[in-house]
Tab-separated table of C-alpha atoms in Angstrom:
chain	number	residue	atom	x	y	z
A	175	UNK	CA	6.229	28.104	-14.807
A	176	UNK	CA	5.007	25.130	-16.449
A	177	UNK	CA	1.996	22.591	-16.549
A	178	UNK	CA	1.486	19.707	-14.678
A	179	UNK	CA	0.008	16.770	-16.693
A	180	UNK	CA	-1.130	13.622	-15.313
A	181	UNK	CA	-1.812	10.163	-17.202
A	182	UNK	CA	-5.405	8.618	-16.488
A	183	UNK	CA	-6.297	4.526	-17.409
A	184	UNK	CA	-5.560	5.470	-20.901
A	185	UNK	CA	-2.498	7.369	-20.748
A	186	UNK	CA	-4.392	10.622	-22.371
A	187	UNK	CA	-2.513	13.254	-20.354
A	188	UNK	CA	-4.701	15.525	-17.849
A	189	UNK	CA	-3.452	18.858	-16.972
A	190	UNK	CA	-3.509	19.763	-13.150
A	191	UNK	CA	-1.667	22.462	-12.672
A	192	UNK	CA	1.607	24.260	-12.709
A	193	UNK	CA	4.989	23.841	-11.206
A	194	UNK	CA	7.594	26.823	-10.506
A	195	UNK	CA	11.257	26.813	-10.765
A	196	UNK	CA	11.238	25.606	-6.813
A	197	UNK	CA	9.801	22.339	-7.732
A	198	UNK	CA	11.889	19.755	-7.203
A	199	UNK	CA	12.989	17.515	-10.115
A	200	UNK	CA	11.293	14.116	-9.499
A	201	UNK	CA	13.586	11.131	-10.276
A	202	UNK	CA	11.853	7.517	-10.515
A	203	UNK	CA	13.727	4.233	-9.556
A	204	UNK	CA	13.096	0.825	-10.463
A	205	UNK	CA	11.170	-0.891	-8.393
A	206	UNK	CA	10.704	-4.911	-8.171
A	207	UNK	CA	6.486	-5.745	-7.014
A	208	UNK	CA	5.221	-8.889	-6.050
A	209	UNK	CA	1.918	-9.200	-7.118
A	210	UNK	CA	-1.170	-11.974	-6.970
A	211	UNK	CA	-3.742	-12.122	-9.506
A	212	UNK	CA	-7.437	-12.018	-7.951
A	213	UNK	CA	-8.278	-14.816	-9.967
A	214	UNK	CA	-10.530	-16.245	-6.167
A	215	UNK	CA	-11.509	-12.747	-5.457
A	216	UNK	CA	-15.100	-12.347	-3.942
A	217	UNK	CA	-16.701	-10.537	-1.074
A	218	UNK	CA	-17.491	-13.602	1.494
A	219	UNK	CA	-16.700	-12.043	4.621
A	220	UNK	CA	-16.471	-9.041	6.467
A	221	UNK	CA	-13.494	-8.646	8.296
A	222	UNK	CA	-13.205	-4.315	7.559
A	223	UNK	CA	-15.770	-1.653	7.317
A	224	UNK	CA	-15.456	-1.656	3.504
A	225	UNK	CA	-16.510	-5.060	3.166
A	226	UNK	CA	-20.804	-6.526	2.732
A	227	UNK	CA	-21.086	-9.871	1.771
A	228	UNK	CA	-24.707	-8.827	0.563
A	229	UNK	CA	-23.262	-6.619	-2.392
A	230	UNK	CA	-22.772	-8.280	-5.810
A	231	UNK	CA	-18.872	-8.930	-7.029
A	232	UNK	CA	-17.557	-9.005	-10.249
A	233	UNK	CA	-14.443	-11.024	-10.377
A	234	UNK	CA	-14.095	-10.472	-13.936
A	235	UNK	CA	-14.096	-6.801	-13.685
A	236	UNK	CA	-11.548	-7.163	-10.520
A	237	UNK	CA	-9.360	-9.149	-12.658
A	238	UNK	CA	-9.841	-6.244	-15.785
A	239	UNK	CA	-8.758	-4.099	-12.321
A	240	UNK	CA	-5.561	-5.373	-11.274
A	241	UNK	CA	-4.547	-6.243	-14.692
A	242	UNK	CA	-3.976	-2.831	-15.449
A	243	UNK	CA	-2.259	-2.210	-12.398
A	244	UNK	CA	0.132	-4.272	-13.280
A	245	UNK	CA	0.392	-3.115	-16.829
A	246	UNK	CA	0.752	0.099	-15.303
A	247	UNK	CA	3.725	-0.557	-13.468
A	248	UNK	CA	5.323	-2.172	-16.282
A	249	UNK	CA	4.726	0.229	-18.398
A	250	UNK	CA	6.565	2.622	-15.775
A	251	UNK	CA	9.599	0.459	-16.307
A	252	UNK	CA	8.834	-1.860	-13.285
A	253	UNK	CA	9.261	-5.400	-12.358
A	254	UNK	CA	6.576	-7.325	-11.497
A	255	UNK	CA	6.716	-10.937	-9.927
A	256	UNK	CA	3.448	-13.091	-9.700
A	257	UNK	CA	2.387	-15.554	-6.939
A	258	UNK	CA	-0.293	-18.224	-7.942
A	259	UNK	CA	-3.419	-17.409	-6.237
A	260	UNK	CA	-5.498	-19.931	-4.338
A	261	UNK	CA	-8.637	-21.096	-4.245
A	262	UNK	CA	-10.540	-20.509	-0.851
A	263	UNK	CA	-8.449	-17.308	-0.356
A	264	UNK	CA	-10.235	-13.906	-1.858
A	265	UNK	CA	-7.961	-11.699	0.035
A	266	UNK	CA	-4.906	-13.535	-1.078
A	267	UNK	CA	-4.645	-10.650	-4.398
A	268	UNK	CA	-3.742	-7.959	-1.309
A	269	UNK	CA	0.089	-9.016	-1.633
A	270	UNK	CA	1.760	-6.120	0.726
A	271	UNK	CA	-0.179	-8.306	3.541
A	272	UNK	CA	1.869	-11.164	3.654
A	273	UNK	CA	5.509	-9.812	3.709
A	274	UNK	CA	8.020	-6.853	4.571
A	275	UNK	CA	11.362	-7.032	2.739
A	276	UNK	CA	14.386	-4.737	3.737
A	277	UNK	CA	18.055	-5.451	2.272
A	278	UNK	CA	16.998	-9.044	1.396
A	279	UNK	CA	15.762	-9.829	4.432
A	280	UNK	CA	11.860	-11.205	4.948
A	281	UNK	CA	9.550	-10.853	7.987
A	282	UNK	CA	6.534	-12.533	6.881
A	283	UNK	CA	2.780	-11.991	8.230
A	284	UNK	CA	0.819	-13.209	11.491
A	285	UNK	CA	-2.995	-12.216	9.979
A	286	UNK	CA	-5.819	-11.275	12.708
A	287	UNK	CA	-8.645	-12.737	10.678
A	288	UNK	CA	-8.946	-16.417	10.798
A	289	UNK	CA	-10.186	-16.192	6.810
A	290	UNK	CA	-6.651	-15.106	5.837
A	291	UNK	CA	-4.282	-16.981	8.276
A	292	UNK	CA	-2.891	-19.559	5.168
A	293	UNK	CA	-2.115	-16.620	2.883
A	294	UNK	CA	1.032	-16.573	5.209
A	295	UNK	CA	2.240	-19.444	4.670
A	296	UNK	CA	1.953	-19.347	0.930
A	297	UNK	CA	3.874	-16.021	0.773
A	298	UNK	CA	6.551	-17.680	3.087
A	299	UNK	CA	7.308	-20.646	0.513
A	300	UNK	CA	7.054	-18.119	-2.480
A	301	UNK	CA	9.593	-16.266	-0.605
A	302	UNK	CA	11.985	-19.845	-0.163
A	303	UNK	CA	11.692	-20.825	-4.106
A	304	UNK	CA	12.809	-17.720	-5.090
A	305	UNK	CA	15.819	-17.751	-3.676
A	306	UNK	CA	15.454	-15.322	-0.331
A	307	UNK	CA	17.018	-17.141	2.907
A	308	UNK	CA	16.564	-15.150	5.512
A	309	UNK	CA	12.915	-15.216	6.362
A	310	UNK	CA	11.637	-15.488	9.375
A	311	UNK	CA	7.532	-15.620	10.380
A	312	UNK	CA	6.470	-13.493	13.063
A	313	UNK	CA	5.057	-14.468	16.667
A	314	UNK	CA	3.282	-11.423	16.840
A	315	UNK	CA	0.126	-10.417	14.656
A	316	UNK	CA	1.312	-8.441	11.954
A	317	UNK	CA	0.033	-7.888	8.975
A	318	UNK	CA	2.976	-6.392	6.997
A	319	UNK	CA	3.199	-3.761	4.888
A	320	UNK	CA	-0.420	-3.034	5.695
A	321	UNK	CA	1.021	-1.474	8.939
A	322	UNK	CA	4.497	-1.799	8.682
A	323	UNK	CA	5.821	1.560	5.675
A	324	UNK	CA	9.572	2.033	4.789
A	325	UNK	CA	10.518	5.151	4.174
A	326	UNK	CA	14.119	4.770	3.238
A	327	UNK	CA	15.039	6.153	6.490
A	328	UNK	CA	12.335	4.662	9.176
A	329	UNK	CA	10.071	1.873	9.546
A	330	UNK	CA	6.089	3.625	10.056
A	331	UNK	CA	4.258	1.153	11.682
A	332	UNK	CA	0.974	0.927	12.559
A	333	UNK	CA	-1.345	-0.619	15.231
A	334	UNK	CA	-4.909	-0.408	16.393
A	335	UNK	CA	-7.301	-2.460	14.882
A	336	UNK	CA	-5.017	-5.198	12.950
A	337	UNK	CA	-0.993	-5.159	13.748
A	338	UNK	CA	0.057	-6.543	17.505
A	339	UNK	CA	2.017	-3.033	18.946
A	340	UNK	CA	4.594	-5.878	20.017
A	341	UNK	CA	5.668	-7.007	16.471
A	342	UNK	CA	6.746	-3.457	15.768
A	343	UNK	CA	9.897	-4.163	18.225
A	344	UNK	CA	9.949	-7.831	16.720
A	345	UNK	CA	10.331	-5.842	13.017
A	346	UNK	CA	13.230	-4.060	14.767
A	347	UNK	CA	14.565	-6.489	15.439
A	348	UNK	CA	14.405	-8.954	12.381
A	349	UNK	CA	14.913	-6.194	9.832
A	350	UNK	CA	17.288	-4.221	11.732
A	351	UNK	CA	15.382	-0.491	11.288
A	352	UNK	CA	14.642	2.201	13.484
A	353	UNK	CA	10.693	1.662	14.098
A	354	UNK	CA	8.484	4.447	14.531
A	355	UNK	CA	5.324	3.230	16.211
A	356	UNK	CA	1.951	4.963	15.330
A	357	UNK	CA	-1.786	4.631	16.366
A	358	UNK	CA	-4.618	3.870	13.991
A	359	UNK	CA	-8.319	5.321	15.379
A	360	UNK	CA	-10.572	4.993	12.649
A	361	UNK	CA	-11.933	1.963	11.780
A	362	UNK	CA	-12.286	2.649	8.439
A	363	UNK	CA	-8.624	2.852	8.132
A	364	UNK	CA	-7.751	-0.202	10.067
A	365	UNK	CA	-4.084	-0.302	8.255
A	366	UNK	CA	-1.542	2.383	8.093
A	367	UNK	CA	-1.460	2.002	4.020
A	368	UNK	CA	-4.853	3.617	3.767
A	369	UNK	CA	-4.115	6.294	5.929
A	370	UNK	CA	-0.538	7.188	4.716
A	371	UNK	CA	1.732	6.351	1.635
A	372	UNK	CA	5.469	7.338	1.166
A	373	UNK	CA	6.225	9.283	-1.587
A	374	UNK	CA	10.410	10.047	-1.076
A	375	UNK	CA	12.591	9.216	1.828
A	376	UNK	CA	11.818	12.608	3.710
A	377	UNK	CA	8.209	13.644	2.271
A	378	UNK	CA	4.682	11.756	2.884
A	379	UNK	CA	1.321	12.309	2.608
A	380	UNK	CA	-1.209	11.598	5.576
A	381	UNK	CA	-4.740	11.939	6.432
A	382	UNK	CA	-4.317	13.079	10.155
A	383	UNK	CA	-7.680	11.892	11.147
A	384	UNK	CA	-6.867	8.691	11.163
A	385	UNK	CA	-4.273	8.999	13.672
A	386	UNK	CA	-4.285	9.583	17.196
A	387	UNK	CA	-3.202	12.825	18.706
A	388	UNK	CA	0.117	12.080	20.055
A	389	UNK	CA	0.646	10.144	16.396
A	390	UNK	CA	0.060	13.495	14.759
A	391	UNK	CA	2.637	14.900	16.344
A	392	UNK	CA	5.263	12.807	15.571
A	393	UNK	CA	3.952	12.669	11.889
A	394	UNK	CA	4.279	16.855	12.123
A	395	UNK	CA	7.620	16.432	13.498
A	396	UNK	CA	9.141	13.812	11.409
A	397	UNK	CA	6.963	15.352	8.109
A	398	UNK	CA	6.751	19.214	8.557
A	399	UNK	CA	6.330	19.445	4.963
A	400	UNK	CA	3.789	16.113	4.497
A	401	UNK	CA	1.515	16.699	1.549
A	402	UNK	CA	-2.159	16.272	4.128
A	403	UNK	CA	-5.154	14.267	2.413
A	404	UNK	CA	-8.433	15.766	3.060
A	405	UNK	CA	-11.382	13.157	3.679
A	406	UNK	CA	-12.534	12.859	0.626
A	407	UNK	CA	-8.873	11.477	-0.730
A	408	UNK	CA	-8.803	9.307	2.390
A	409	UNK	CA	-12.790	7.644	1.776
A	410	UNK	CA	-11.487	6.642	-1.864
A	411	UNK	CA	-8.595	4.858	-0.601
A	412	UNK	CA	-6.051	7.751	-2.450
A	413	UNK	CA	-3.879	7.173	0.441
A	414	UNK	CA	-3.338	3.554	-0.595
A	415	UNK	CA	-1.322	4.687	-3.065
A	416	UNK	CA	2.581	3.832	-4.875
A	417	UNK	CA	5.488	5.898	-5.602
A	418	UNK	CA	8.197	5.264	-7.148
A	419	UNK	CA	10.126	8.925	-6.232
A	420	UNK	CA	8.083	10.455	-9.735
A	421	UNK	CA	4.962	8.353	-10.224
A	422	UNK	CA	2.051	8.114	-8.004
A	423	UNK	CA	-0.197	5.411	-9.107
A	424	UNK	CA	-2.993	6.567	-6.770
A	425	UNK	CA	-6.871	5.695	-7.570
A	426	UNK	CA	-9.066	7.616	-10.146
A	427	UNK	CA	-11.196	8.900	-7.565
A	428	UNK	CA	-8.463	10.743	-6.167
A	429	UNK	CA	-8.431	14.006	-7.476
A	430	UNK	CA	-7.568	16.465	-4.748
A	431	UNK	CA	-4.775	14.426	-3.527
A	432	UNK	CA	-3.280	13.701	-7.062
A	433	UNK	CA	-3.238	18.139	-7.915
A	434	UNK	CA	-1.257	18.269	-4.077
A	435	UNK	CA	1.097	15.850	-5.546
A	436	UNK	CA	1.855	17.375	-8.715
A	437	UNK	CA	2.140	20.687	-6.884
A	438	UNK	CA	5.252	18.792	-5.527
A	439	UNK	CA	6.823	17.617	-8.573
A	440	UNK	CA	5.627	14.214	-8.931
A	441	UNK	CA	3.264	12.886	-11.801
A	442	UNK	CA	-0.025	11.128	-10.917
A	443	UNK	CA	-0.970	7.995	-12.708
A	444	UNK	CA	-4.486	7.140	-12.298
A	445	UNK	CA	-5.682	3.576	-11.785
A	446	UNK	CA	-9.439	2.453	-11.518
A	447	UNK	CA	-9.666	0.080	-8.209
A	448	UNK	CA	-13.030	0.529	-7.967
A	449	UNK	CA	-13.997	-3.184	-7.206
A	450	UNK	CA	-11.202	-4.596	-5.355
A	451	UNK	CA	-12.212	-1.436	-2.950
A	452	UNK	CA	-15.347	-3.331	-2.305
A	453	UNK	CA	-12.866	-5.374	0.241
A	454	UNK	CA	-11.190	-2.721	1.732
A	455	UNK	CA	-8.179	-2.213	-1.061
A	456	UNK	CA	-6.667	-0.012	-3.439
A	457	UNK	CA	-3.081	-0.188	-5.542
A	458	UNK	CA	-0.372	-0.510	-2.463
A	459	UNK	CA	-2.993	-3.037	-0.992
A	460	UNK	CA	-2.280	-5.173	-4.282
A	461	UNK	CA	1.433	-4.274	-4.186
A	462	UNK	CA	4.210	-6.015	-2.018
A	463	UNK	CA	7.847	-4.311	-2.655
A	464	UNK	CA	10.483	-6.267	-2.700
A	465	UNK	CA	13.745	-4.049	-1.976
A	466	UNK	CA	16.381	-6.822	-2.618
């Protein structure tokens, strides 16, 4: 039986717990991120629960934020790409928005809100210039990896309060993946990535609240073994979380949920997203994957 240490924003190790010979061995793979500095991001809107216009910002500190997100994946042995943000676009620094990539091939985003509509379009010429040349833009409203999760095997999407339940058959059909449709009923988790994250091919974690009943059920039956976030690990936005198949850069808050993981072999890496979460985000929100 051994420890379980975990890194906070510092790297000083925290112990959690203890593993037993059962444990799975954890095995990280690269992973290439596209990522957009918040360089524009303020609170001007309110297009989530999250979200008051009326509460001060600090784009410096947001910028302090995501830096060290991104230092964090780096540090992890990731890649990390970089969009130029744009002026007029706050939002624009929530990269896993504005694009699903499978094998190459891009579906971009549709976006709800008005305030975000030209983020697509920016992602979609990103996309062009960096050599991908199969991407097509939606006719549906979706707002990609928001609601749309690989797994590896399946393609979790949600719907509800953001993501048209007719663009999951239009991602079937553009990526060419088995879709697995699934139904958001909590406002405050108005995309699947803050009420789910992937952590292997086989093995999630969920908070089952957010979901409808006949969701659940599939989630149970698809995930009998699904590590299952409690509320307070879903109201800090843990579930908006990344894993590489070892790390699980998850936020600082996010206690509870970051012992269940290292009960299953992984290692937590905390991250402080404390002001970007003042819109409605947390690290996978800041995080596009780009599986090439």
């Amino acid at each position: 039986m051994t420890s379980v240490s975990l890194l906070g924003p510092g790297d000083e190790p925290i112990v959690l717990g203890v593993t037993t010979p059962a444990t799975p061995v954890r095995v990280p793979t690269t992973r290439r991120y596209l990522m957009c500095p918040p360089e524009y991001f303020t609170v001007e809107y309110a297009i989530n629960p999250w979200m008051d216009p009326t509460q001060p910002i600090s784009t410096e500190l947001a910028v302090q934020q995501w830096t060290e997100l991104k230092d964090t994946y780096e540090r992890l042995g990731h890649k990390v790409d970089l969009i130029e943000p744009q002026p007029g676009l706050p939002d624009m620094v929530f990269s896993a928005n504005s694009g699903t990539v499978i094998d190459g091939q891009v579906l971009g985003s549709r976006f709800r809100a008005e305030q975000r509509v030209p983020e697509a379009d920016h992602f979609r010429r990103w996309f062009l210039a960096n050599g991908y040349t199969n991407v097509v833009m939606p006719e549906c409203t979706n707002e990609a990896e928001g609601d749309f999760t690989w797994t590896g095997k399946y393609l979790l999407a949600g719907t509800g309060f953001r993501t048209d339940p007719l663009a999951h058959s239009e991602a079937q059909e553009v990526l060419g993946v088995p879709v697995i449709s699934l139904q958001l009923v909590d406002p405050r988790y108005y995309h699947l990535d803050v009420a789910l994250f992937v952590l292997t091919e086989d093995l999630v974690a969920y908070y089952p609240e957010a979901f409808s009943p006949g969701s659940q059920r599939v989630l149970r039956r698809l995930f009998p073994d699904a590590v299952i976030a409690t509320a307070e690990d879903a109201e800090c936005l843990g579930l908006n979380a990344v894993s590489d198949g070892r790390h699980v850069v998850l936020p600082v808050e996010a206690t509870h949920l970051a012992e269940e993981v290292a009960k299953r072999g992984f290692d937590p890496v905390f991250v402080d997203i404390s002001e970007l979460r003042k819109s409605g985000g947390g690290p996978k929100c800041c995080t596009m994957e780009l599986r090439d």
